[in-house]
Coordinates of C-alpha atoms in Angstrom, one line a residue:
M171 CA 20.8 -12.4 -10.8
A172 CA 23.1 -10.3 -12.2
K173 CA 26.4 -9.6 -10.1
Q174 CA 27.1 -6.5 -9.0
T175 CA 29.8 -4.2 -10.8
V176 CA 32.4 -2.2 -9.0
A177 CA 30.5 0.9 -10.9
E178 CA 27.4 -0.1 -8.9
Q179 CA 29.1 -0.9 -5.9
F180 CA 30.8 2.5 -5.8
V181 CA 27.7 4.2 -6.2
D182 CA 25.8 2.5 -3.5
I183 CA 28.1 3.2 -1.0
L184 CA 28.2 7.0 -1.9
V185 CA 24.7 6.4 -1.2
R186 CA 25.1 5.0 1.9
A187 CA 27.4 7.8 3.0
G188 CA 24.7 10.3 2.1
V189 CA 25.7 11.5 -1.0
R190 CA 22.6 12.2 -3.1
R191 CA 24.3 14.1 -6.1
L192 CA 27.3 13.8 -8.3
Y193 CA 28.3 16.6 -10.2
G194 CA 30.4 15.9 -13.6
V195 CA 30.8 15.7 -17.3
V196 CA 30.3 12.5 -18.9
G197 CA 33.2 10.6 -20.8
D198 CA 34.0 7.2 -21.9
S199 CA 36.0 6.1 -18.8
L200 CA 33.2 7.6 -16.5
N201 CA 30.5 5.6 -18.3
P202 CA 30.1 2.7 -16.2
V203 CA 29.6 5.1 -13.1
V204 CA 27.1 7.5 -14.7
D205 CA 25.1 4.1 -16.2
A206 CA 25.3 3.0 -12.4
I207 CA 23.5 6.3 -11.2
R208 CA 21.0 6.2 -13.9
R209 CA 19.8 3.1 -12.4
N210 CA 19.9 4.2 -8.7
S211 CA 16.9 6.2 -7.8
A212 CA 18.6 7.4 -4.3
I213 CA 21.2 9.8 -6.5
D214 CA 21.2 12.0 -9.5
W215 CA 23.8 12.6 -12.1
I216 CA 24.3 16.6 -12.0
Q217 CA 25.5 17.5 -15.6
V218 CA 27.6 20.6 -15.7
R219 CA 29.2 22.4 -18.7
H220 CA 33.1 22.5 -16.9
E221 CA 34.3 20.1 -14.4
E222 CA 35.6 23.1 -12.3
T223 CA 31.9 23.9 -11.9
A224 CA 31.2 20.5 -10.5
A225 CA 34.2 20.6 -7.8
F226 CA 32.7 24.2 -7.1
A227 CA 29.2 23.1 -6.3
A228 CA 30.2 20.3 -4.5
G229 CA 32.4 22.0 -2.6
A230 CA 29.6 24.4 -1.9
E231 CA 27.1 22.0 -0.8
A232 CA 29.4 20.4 1.7
Q233 CA 30.1 23.7 2.8
L234 CA 26.3 24.4 3.8
T235 CA 25.6 21.0 5.2
G236 CA 29.1 19.8 6.8
S237 CA 28.0 16.6 5.0
L238 CA 30.0 14.6 2.1
A239 CA 29.4 16.0 -1.4
A240 CA 30.8 14.6 -4.4
C241 CA 32.2 15.2 -8.0
A242 CA 33.3 13.5 -11.0
G243 CA 35.6 13.9 -14.1
S244 CA 36.3 11.5 -17.0
C245 CA 40.0 10.5 -17.5
G246 CA 42.8 12.8 -17.9
P247 CA 42.0 16.6 -19.1
G248 CA 38.5 15.9 -17.5
N249 CA 39.4 15.1 -14.1
L250 CA 42.4 17.6 -14.5
H251 CA 39.6 20.4 -14.8
L252 CA 38.4 19.5 -11.2
I253 CA 41.6 20.6 -9.5
N254 CA 40.7 24.4 -8.8
G255 CA 37.2 23.6 -7.1
L256 CA 39.0 20.9 -5.2
F257 CA 41.5 23.1 -3.9
D258 CA 39.0 25.8 -2.8
A259 CA 36.8 22.9 -1.1
H260 CA 40.1 21.3 0.5
R261 CA 40.9 24.8 1.7
S262 CA 37.4 25.6 2.8
M263 CA 37.6 22.4 5.1
A264 CA 34.4 21.2 3.0
P265 CA 34.0 17.2 2.8
V266 CA 34.0 16.4 -1.0
L267 CA 35.2 12.9 -2.4
A268 CA 36.1 13.5 -6.0
L269 CA 35.9 10.4 -8.8
A270 CA 38.8 10.7 -11.1
S271 CA 38.2 7.9 -13.8
H272 CA 40.9 6.9 -15.1
I273 CA 42.2 5.2 -18.8
P274 CA 42.2 1.5 -19.2
S275 CA 44.3 -0.2 -16.3
S276 CA 46.3 -2.0 -18.7
E277 CA 47.9 1.1 -20.6
I278 CA 48.7 3.1 -17.2
G279 CA 52.4 4.0 -17.6
T280 CA 52.6 3.9 -21.8
T281 CA 51.8 7.5 -22.3
F282 CA 48.2 6.4 -23.5
F283 CA 46.1 8.9 -24.9
Q284 CA 44.4 11.3 -22.2
E285 CA 47.1 9.7 -19.7
T286 CA 47.8 11.7 -16.4
H287 CA 48.4 10.4 -12.9
P288 CA 45.1 11.7 -10.8
D289 CA 46.4 9.8 -7.9
R290 CA 49.7 11.7 -8.1
L291 CA 48.1 15.2 -9.1
F292 CA 45.6 16.0 -6.5
T293 CA 47.8 15.0 -3.4
E294 CA 48.6 18.7 -2.7
C295 CA 44.6 19.4 -2.7
S296 CA 43.3 16.6 -0.7
H297 CA 44.1 14.4 2.5
Y298 CA 43.9 11.1 0.2
S299 CA 44.2 10.3 -3.4
E300 CA 44.5 6.7 -4.3
L301 CA 44.3 4.7 -7.7
I302 CA 42.1 1.4 -7.6
S303 CA 44.1 -0.7 -9.9
S304 CA 42.2 -4.0 -8.9
T305 CA 38.7 -5.0 -7.8
R306 CA 40.0 -6.6 -4.7
Q307 CA 40.6 -3.0 -3.6
M308 CA 37.1 -2.3 -3.3
P309 CA 35.2 -1.2 -1.2
R310 CA 37.9 -0.5 1.3
V311 CA 39.7 2.2 -0.8
L312 CA 36.5 4.3 -1.1
Q313 CA 35.6 3.6 2.3
T314 CA 39.0 5.0 3.5
A315 CA 38.5 7.8 1.0
I316 CA 34.9 8.9 2.3
Q317 CA 36.5 8.6 6.0
H318 CA 39.3 10.7 5.1
A319 CA 37.2 13.4 3.7
I320 CA 34.6 13.3 6.6
G321 CA 37.4 12.9 9.3
Q322 CA 39.5 15.5 8.2
S323 CA 36.9 18.3 6.8
G324 CA 38.7 18.4 3.3
V325 CA 39.0 16.6 0.1
A326 CA 39.5 12.9 -0.9
V327 CA 40.2 11.5 -4.2
V328 CA 39.8 8.1 -5.9
A329 CA 41.1 7.2 -9.3
L330 CA 39.3 4.4 -10.8
P331 CA 40.0 3.1 -14.6
G332 CA 36.9 2.8 -16.5
D333 CA 37.6 -1.1 -17.2
I334 CA 37.9 -1.9 -13.7
A335 CA 34.6 0.5 -13.3
G336 CA 32.8 -2.3 -15.3
E337 CA 33.9 -5.4 -14.0
P338 CA 32.1 -7.4 -11.3
A339 CA 32.5 -6.5 -7.8
P340 CA 34.4 -9.1 -5.8
E341 CA 32.6 -11.4 -3.7
R342 CA 32.4 -11.2 0.3
A343 CA 34.0 -7.8 0.0
I344 CA 34.7 -6.2 3.2
E345 CA 32.1 -3.3 3.7
H346 CA 32.4 -1.3 7.3
A347 CA 30.0 0.8 9.1
L348 CA 30.9 4.6 7.5
V349 CA 31.6 7.3 9.9
T350 CA 29.7 10.3 8.6
A351 CA 30.0 12.8 11.2
R352 CA 32.6 14.1 13.5
P353 CA 32.9 14.2 16.9
S354 CA 33.1 17.0 19.2
V355 CA 36.8 17.8 20.8
R356 CA 37.0 19.2 24.2
P357 CA 40.7 20.4 25.4
G358 CA 41.9 18.7 28.6
E359 CA 41.2 20.3 32.2
A360 CA 44.8 21.3 32.1
E361 CA 44.9 23.3 29.1
L362 CA 41.4 24.8 30.5
D363 CA 42.9 25.6 33.9
A364 CA 45.8 27.3 32.1
L365 CA 43.5 29.3 29.9
A366 CA 41.5 30.5 32.8
T367 CA 44.3 31.7 34.9
M368 CA 45.6 33.7 31.9
I369 CA 42.3 35.3 31.7
D370 CA 42.1 35.9 35.0
E371 CA 45.6 37.9 35.0
A372 CA 44.7 40.0 32.1
D373 CA 43.0 43.1 32.6
K374 CA 41.9 43.6 28.9
V375 CA 40.9 40.8 26.7
T376 CA 39.6 40.6 23.3
L377 CA 38.3 37.9 21.3
F378 CA 39.0 37.2 17.4
C379 CA 36.8 35.0 15.8
G380 CA 36.6 33.0 12.6
S381 CA 34.6 30.3 10.9
G382 CA 35.6 28.1 13.7
T383 CA 32.8 29.6 15.8
A384 CA 30.1 28.3 13.6
G385 CA 27.6 26.9 15.9
A386 CA 29.0 28.7 19.0
H387 CA 27.5 31.8 18.9
A388 CA 25.7 31.6 22.3
E389 CA 28.9 30.6 24.1
V390 CA 31.0 33.3 22.6
M391 CA 28.4 36.0 23.7
E392 CA 28.4 34.6 27.2
F393 CA 32.1 34.5 27.5
A394 CA 32.6 37.9 26.0
E395 CA 29.9 39.4 28.7
R396 CA 31.7 37.4 31.5
V397 CA 35.2 38.8 30.6
K398 CA 34.1 42.2 29.2
S399 CA 35.7 41.5 25.6
P400 CA 35.0 43.4 22.3
V401 CA 34.5 40.8 19.8
G402 CA 36.5 41.2 16.2
H403 CA 36.3 38.9 13.3
A404 CA 37.7 37.6 10.5
L405 CA 35.6 37.3 6.7
R406 CA 34.9 33.9 7.2
G407 CA 33.8 34.7 11.1
K408 CA 31.4 37.2 9.7
E409 CA 28.4 35.1 9.2
W410 CA 28.6 33.0 12.5
I411 CA 29.4 35.9 15.2
Q412 CA 28.4 39.6 14.3
Y413 CA 24.8 39.3 14.5
D414 CA 23.1 39.7 17.8
N415 CA 26.5 40.8 19.3
P416 CA 26.6 43.8 21.6
Y417 CA 30.3 43.4 21.7
D418 CA 30.9 43.6 17.7
V419 CA 34.3 45.7 16.7
G420 CA 34.1 45.0 13.2
M421 CA 36.3 42.8 11.4
S422 CA 40.3 43.1 10.6
G423 CA 42.2 42.3 7.5
L424 CA 42.4 44.0 4.1
L425 CA 39.0 44.4 3.9
G426 CA 38.3 44.9 7.5
Y427 CA 36.6 48.1 9.0
G428 CA 35.8 49.6 12.7
A429 CA 37.9 49.0 15.7
A430 CA 39.0 45.4 15.3
Y431 CA 42.7 46.3 15.0
E432 CA 42.8 48.6 17.6
A433 CA 41.0 46.1 20.2
T434 CA 43.5 43.3 18.9
H435 CA 46.7 45.6 19.6
E436 CA 45.5 47.4 22.6
C437 CA 44.4 44.2 24.7
D438 CA 46.6 42.3 27.4
L439 CA 45.5 39.0 25.8
L440 CA 44.2 38.4 22.5
I441 CA 42.3 34.9 22.0
L442 CA 41.7 33.9 18.5
L443 CA 38.6 31.5 18.2
G444 CA 38.2 29.1 15.2
T445 CA 40.5 31.2 12.9
D446 CA 43.5 30.7 10.6
F447 CA 43.5 34.0 9.6
P448 CA 46.7 34.3 7.5
Y449 CA 47.4 37.9 7.4
N450 CA 50.1 38.2 10.3
A451 CA 50.7 41.9 9.7
F452 CA 47.4 42.5 11.3
L453 CA 47.9 40.4 14.0
P454 CA 49.8 42.0 17.3
H455 CA 53.3 40.8 18.4
D456 CA 53.5 42.8 21.9
V457 CA 50.5 40.8 23.5
K458 CA 50.0 37.5 24.8
I459 CA 47.9 35.5 22.4
V460 CA 46.0 32.3 22.8
Q461 CA 44.6 30.2 20.0
V462 CA 42.0 27.8 20.4
D463 CA 41.3 25.2 17.2
V464 CA 39.7 21.9 16.4
R465 CA 42.6 21.7 13.7
P466 CA 46.0 21.0 15.8
E467 CA 47.9 21.6 12.5
H468 CA 46.4 25.3 12.6
L469 CA 47.7 26.1 15.9
G470 CA 50.7 28.6 15.9
R471 CA 51.4 28.7 12.2
R472 CA 50.4 32.4 11.6
T473 CA 52.0 33.9 14.9
T474 CA 53.8 33.0 18.1
L475 CA 51.5 31.6 20.8
D476 CA 51.4 31.8 24.7
L477 CA 49.1 28.9 24.8
A478 CA 47.9 26.4 22.4
V479 CA 44.3 25.0 23.0
W480 CA 43.2 22.0 20.7
G481 CA 39.5 21.8 20.9
D482 CA 36.2 22.7 19.5
V483 CA 35.3 26.5 20.2
R484 CA 31.9 25.9 21.6
E485 CA 33.0 22.6 23.7
T486 CA 36.0 24.7 24.7
L487 CA 34.2 27.8 25.8
R488 CA 31.6 25.5 27.7
G489 CA 34.3 24.1 29.9
L490 CA 36.1 27.2 30.2
I491 CA 33.1 29.6 31.1
P492 CA 33.0 28.2 34.9
K493 CA 36.5 28.5 35.2
V494 CA 36.8 32.1 34.6
R495 CA 36.3 34.7 37.4
P496 CA 33.7 37.4 36.1
K497 CA 35.3 40.7 35.2
Q498 CA 33.4 43.9 36.5
D499 CA 35.5 46.6 34.6
R500 CA 34.0 47.6 31.2
R501 CA 36.3 50.4 30.2
F502 CA 38.4 48.8 27.5
L503 CA 35.2 47.3 26.0
N504 CA 33.2 50.9 26.1
R505 CA 36.2 52.3 24.6
M506 CA 36.5 50.1 21.6
L507 CA 32.7 50.1 20.9
K508 CA 33.2 54.0 20.5
K509 CA 36.2 53.8 18.7
H510 CA 33.9 51.3 16.3
A511 CA 31.1 53.5 15.9
E512 CA 33.5 56.7 15.4
A513 CA 35.3 54.5 12.6
L514 CA 32.3 53.7 11.0
E515 CA 30.9 57.2 10.9
G516 CA 34.0 58.5 8.9
V517 CA 33.9 55.8 6.2
V518 CA 30.1 55.9 5.7
K519 CA 30.0 59.6 4.3
A520 CA 31.6 59.4 0.8
Y521 CA 28.9 56.7 -0.2
T522 CA 26.0 58.4 1.1
R523 CA 25.8 61.4 -0.9
K524 CA 23.9 61.5 -4.1
V525 CA 24.2 57.8 -4.5
E526 CA 20.6 57.5 -5.7
K527 CA 21.6 59.7 -8.9
H528 CA 25.2 58.7 -9.5
T529 CA 25.9 57.1 -12.4
P530 CA 27.8 54.6 -13.5
I531 CA 26.3 53.0 -10.4
H532 CA 28.0 52.8 -7.2
P533 CA 28.6 49.4 -6.4
E534 CA 28.2 50.0 -2.6
Y535 CA 24.7 51.0 -3.4
V536 CA 24.0 48.2 -5.2
A537 CA 25.4 46.2 -2.5
S538 CA 23.5 48.0 0.1
V539 CA 20.0 47.9 -1.6
L540 CA 20.7 43.7 -2.7
D541 CA 21.0 43.4 1.3
E542 CA 17.7 45.2 1.8
E543 CA 15.9 43.1 -0.9
A544 CA 17.2 39.9 -0.4
A545 CA 15.5 37.1 1.8
D546 CA 16.5 36.7 5.4
D547 CA 17.3 33.1 4.9
A548 CA 19.2 33.7 1.4
V549 CA 22.6 32.2 0.7
F550 CA 25.1 34.5 -0.7
T551 CA 27.8 32.8 -3.2
V552 CA 30.3 35.8 -3.7
D553 CA 33.0 36.3 -6.4
T554 CA 36.7 36.7 -5.3
G555 CA 37.7 40.4 -5.8
M556 CA 35.5 43.4 -5.2
C557 CA 32.5 41.4 -4.6
N558 CA 34.5 40.3 -1.6
V559 CA 34.8 43.8 -0.4
W560 CA 30.8 44.4 -0.8
A561 CA 29.6 41.1 0.6
A562 CA 32.1 42.2 3.9
R563 CA 30.9 45.6 4.2
Y564 CA 27.0 45.3 3.0
L565 CA 25.5 41.7 3.8
T566 CA 23.9 42.0 7.0
P567 CA 23.9 38.3 8.8
N568 CA 21.4 37.4 11.3
G569 CA 21.9 33.4 12.3
R570 CA 20.0 32.2 9.3
R571 CA 21.8 33.8 6.1
R572 CA 24.9 31.9 4.6
V573 CA 27.8 34.0 2.8
I574 CA 30.5 31.5 1.2
G575 CA 32.9 32.1 -1.4
S576 CA 36.5 31.3 -2.2
F577 CA 37.8 33.3 0.8
S578 CA 40.7 30.8 1.7
H579 CA 41.7 29.6 -1.9
G580 CA 40.8 33.3 -3.7
S581 CA 39.8 31.4 -7.1
M582 CA 37.9 33.8 -9.6
A583 CA 34.9 32.5 -11.1
N584 CA 33.6 30.7 -7.8
A585 CA 30.1 32.4 -7.6
L586 CA 28.1 31.1 -10.2
P587 CA 29.2 27.4 -9.5
Q588 CA 28.8 27.6 -5.9
A589 CA 25.3 28.8 -6.0
I590 CA 24.5 25.5 -8.4
G591 CA 25.4 23.3 -5.5
A592 CA 23.7 25.8 -2.9
Q593 CA 20.4 25.8 -5.0
F594 CA 20.4 22.0 -5.6
L595 CA 20.5 21.5 -2.0
D596 CA 17.0 23.7 -1.6
R597 CA 15.5 24.7 -4.5
G598 CA 13.0 26.5 -2.3
R599 CA 15.6 28.9 -0.7
Q600 CA 16.8 32.1 -2.2
V601 CA 20.4 31.8 -3.7
V602 CA 22.3 35.0 -5.0
S603 CA 25.3 34.5 -6.8
M604 CA 27.3 38.0 -6.3
S605 CA 29.4 37.9 -9.5
G606 CA 32.2 40.2 -11.1
D607 CA 32.0 40.2 -14.8
G608 CA 35.4 38.8 -15.2
G609 CA 34.4 35.9 -13.0
F610 CA 31.1 35.2 -14.6
S611 CA 32.6 35.6 -17.8
M612 CA 35.4 32.9 -17.0
L613 CA 32.8 30.2 -16.3
M614 CA 29.8 31.5 -17.9
G615 CA 28.9 28.4 -19.9
D616 CA 27.5 26.9 -16.6
F617 CA 24.6 29.9 -16.9
L618 CA 23.2 27.2 -19.1
T619 CA 22.9 24.6 -16.4
L620 CA 20.8 27.1 -14.3
V621 CA 18.7 26.9 -17.4
Q622 CA 18.7 23.3 -18.2
Y623 CA 17.8 22.3 -14.5
D624 CA 15.4 25.2 -14.1
L625 CA 17.2 26.3 -11.0
P626 CA 16.1 29.4 -9.5
V627 CA 19.7 31.1 -9.0
K628 CA 19.5 35.0 -9.0
V629 CA 22.9 36.3 -10.6
V630 CA 23.9 39.8 -9.3
L631 CA 26.2 40.9 -11.7
F632 CA 28.4 43.6 -10.7
N633 CA 29.8 45.1 -14.1
N634 CA 32.4 47.5 -14.2
S635 CA 34.1 46.0 -17.3
S636 CA 37.0 45.4 -15.6
L637 CA 38.9 43.2 -13.0
G638 CA 38.9 45.7 -10.3
M639 CA 40.9 44.1 -7.4
V640 CA 43.8 43.8 -9.9
E641 CA 43.5 47.1 -11.1
L642 CA 43.9 48.4 -7.7
E643 CA 46.6 46.3 -7.1
M644 CA 48.7 47.8 -10.1
L645 CA 47.4 51.2 -8.7
V646 CA 49.0 51.2 -5.4
S647 CA 52.1 49.6 -6.5
G648 CA 52.7 52.4 -8.9
L649 CA 52.0 50.6 -12.0
P650 CA 49.6 51.7 -14.9
S651 CA 46.7 49.6 -15.2
Y652 CA 47.1 47.1 -18.3
G653 CA 45.2 43.9 -19.2
T654 CA 42.5 44.6 -16.8
T655 CA 39.6 46.2 -19.1
Y656 CA 37.1 44.0 -20.9
Q657 CA 34.8 44.8 -23.6
N658 CA 31.7 43.1 -22.2
P659 CA 28.6 42.1 -23.8
D660 CA 25.1 42.8 -22.5
F661 CA 25.1 40.1 -20.1
A662 CA 21.4 40.5 -19.7
A663 CA 20.4 39.8 -23.6
I664 CA 22.6 36.6 -23.3
A665 CA 20.7 35.4 -20.3
R666 CA 17.1 35.9 -22.3
A667 CA 18.8 34.2 -25.3
A668 CA 19.5 31.3 -23.0
G669 CA 15.9 31.1 -22.0
A670 CA 16.5 33.1 -18.4
H671 CA 15.0 36.2 -17.0
G672 CA 17.6 39.0 -17.7
V673 CA 17.6 42.8 -17.3
R674 CA 20.2 45.0 -17.7
V675 CA 20.5 48.3 -15.2
E676 CA 22.2 51.3 -15.9
K677 CA 20.4 54.0 -13.7
P678 CA 20.2 53.7 -9.9
K679 CA 16.4 54.3 -10.0
Q680 CA 15.9 51.0 -12.0
L681 CA 17.7 48.9 -9.3
R682 CA 15.5 48.1 -6.7
G683 CA 12.7 47.3 -9.0
A684 CA 14.9 45.2 -11.2
L685 CA 15.9 43.0 -8.1
R686 CA 12.7 42.6 -6.8
D687 CA 11.6 41.2 -10.3
A688 CA 14.5 39.0 -10.6
F689 CA 13.5 37.5 -6.8
H690 CA 9.8 37.1 -7.7
H691 CA 10.7 35.5 -11.2
K692 CA 10.4 31.7 -10.4
G693 CA 13.4 30.4 -12.5
P694 CA 17.1 31.4 -13.0
A695 CA 17.7 35.4 -13.5
L696 CA 20.3 37.5 -14.3
V697 CA 20.8 41.3 -13.1
D698 CA 23.3 42.9 -15.2
I699 CA 24.2 45.9 -13.4
V700 CA 26.7 48.7 -14.7
T701 CA 28.7 49.6 -12.0
D702 CA 31.5 52.3 -11.4
P703 CA 35.2 51.0 -12.1
N704 CA 36.5 53.5 -10.0
A705 CA 34.2 53.2 -6.7
L706 CA 37.0 52.7 -4.3
S707 CA 38.9 55.3 -2.8
I708 CA 42.4 54.6 -1.3
P709 CA 43.5 55.8 2.0
P710 CA 47.0 57.8 1.7
K711 CA 48.8 55.6 4.2
I712 CA 47.8 52.3 2.3
S713 CA 51.1 50.4 1.0
A714 CA 51.6 48.3 -2.3
E715 CA 52.7 45.5 -0.2
M716 CA 49.4 45.5 2.0
V717 CA 47.0 45.0 -1.4
S718 CA 49.3 43.5 -3.9
G719 CA 48.5 39.7 -4.1
F720 CA 47.0 40.0 -0.6
A721 CA 50.5 39.6 0.8
L722 CA 50.3 41.9 3.8
S723 CA 53.4 42.8 5.4
A724 CA 52.7 46.0 7.6
G725 CA 50.4 48.6 8.8
K726 CA 46.8 48.8 10.0
M727 CA 45.2 51.0 7.0
V728 CA 42.8 48.9 4.8
L729 CA 40.6 49.9 1.8
D730 CA 38.0 52.7 2.8
G731 CA 34.6 51.8 1.3
G732 CA 31.5 51.8 3.2
V733 CA 29.9 49.8 5.5
G734 CA 26.2 49.8 5.0
R735 CA 23.9 49.2 7.8
M736 CA 26.7 48.1 10.1
L737 CA 26.9 51.9 11.1
Q738 CA 23.4 51.4 12.8
M739 CA 24.2 48.3 14.3
A740 CA 27.2 50.1 16.0
R741 CA 25.3 52.8 17.3
S742 CA 23.0 50.5 18.5
N743 CA 25.8 48.6 20.7
L744 CA 26.7 52.1 22.3
R745 CA 23.6 51.9 24.1
H746 CA 24.8 48.9 26.1
I747 CA 27.4 51.1 27.6
P748 CA 26.4 52.2 31.0
R749 CA 25.5 55.8 31.6
P750 CA 27.1 57.6 34.8

């Protein structure tokens, strides 16, 4: 029986760690690993057109499952292309293992053809980045990398020269049991008692929730009822906390809406639950603040804390709720619910007048119809820029839908690659890429990946022929827009030429039918929708600092762009206010 190679051992360990796909582009230094995958029925090689797509796809898969996903790039320029997608995965706390194959080991350090130093290059976007320079390092380095990625929820990188990958694996190599799931973290009794005392002493408590509330919806709702607290959220917390929430006061931040800002500033105690919300201009400076987070390095890095609590949100609330005295006074909660409904009433009006006749089409109208027509368990991947605005305002969460994007890293061109990873994970689930024309055209080559694998991703293209968010930044800075417009082709015609379903929509009355046809189509589809580049109206009080580069400095005004069905949700929540 032939001896196992390092490449075969590498692939076997990935399979044992639960990896079922390796996304990448083939290349000479990567060939031993790709060939090992060819001969292993438990894992598939997913051939993409650009390595950045591979990293984004793996990151999306990891975000949706919470389990390890993997990508690979060949030596030098190949693995260098992974870096942007890996930055996004790392900042999204997605467990991803990246294989950076390397030049022949004997040539490292000689400025050989295509030489880079991946073990150095990826240190900033990973918890672990190491070079395997000897077969004797296997499998320990790979196992250590996997446990860094899973245990610390982020990226780990292994650089493997192609010649070493093809060598025989060492005999009697040490292989230990892999840790493939994270434990729950519960704060100590002292921290829970201190937090309970602060809550009991406060008259007005507000909860502000991020992605760390995933899996804790019931506990957050029980706690909010116990302390009569309004509940706001950051963008990454929207999908986990907004649905079935009678305490909802909206979202804070540049894309925010409703009364979340007021609720966080007019309380006595603000509790930040599982959020690393970076925009400290939207956080108060004159109220007591508590932060609960499973990542201790996040505690206090955005604002001064009166108490830091290290723990899972769900486990923390389970331990905290019995310690807190129930509050009876709903006046603060009721006032915030009313403010929330009133705020939404105001912003809705501008986007409900003649939208079904307006051309170019209002992108708000597109997002609203998309929200109505998409499946109840759809996965939405959202491009950075204006698509973030439409997703934040118009996609209605329900506990089954997922919404992912480059919400922490802010990269262009993320939606289509993330949709690839999401769809490979479950071909039977509806996956919708909300793409901007700028982001889509940047990595448009991987639309061909959808066709090659017959992935039924639906690309809904908001085509305003511009980089809308950048144009907005220039506008509020008092600069004329420059370098922001595109001369776009008929993207639907390109989709059809590639072998996919493609339709171009220029009139509002065509929209709903076009979306339905795309959703009913069994393969990949693209709906190219010509939208109004001047859709956003800017409130007069917004400052350049609040928009430019998302570096917020002061003030509470945010972009005003409609709120979809959230107004109905807010009106419904008013029914929870007891009548005198």
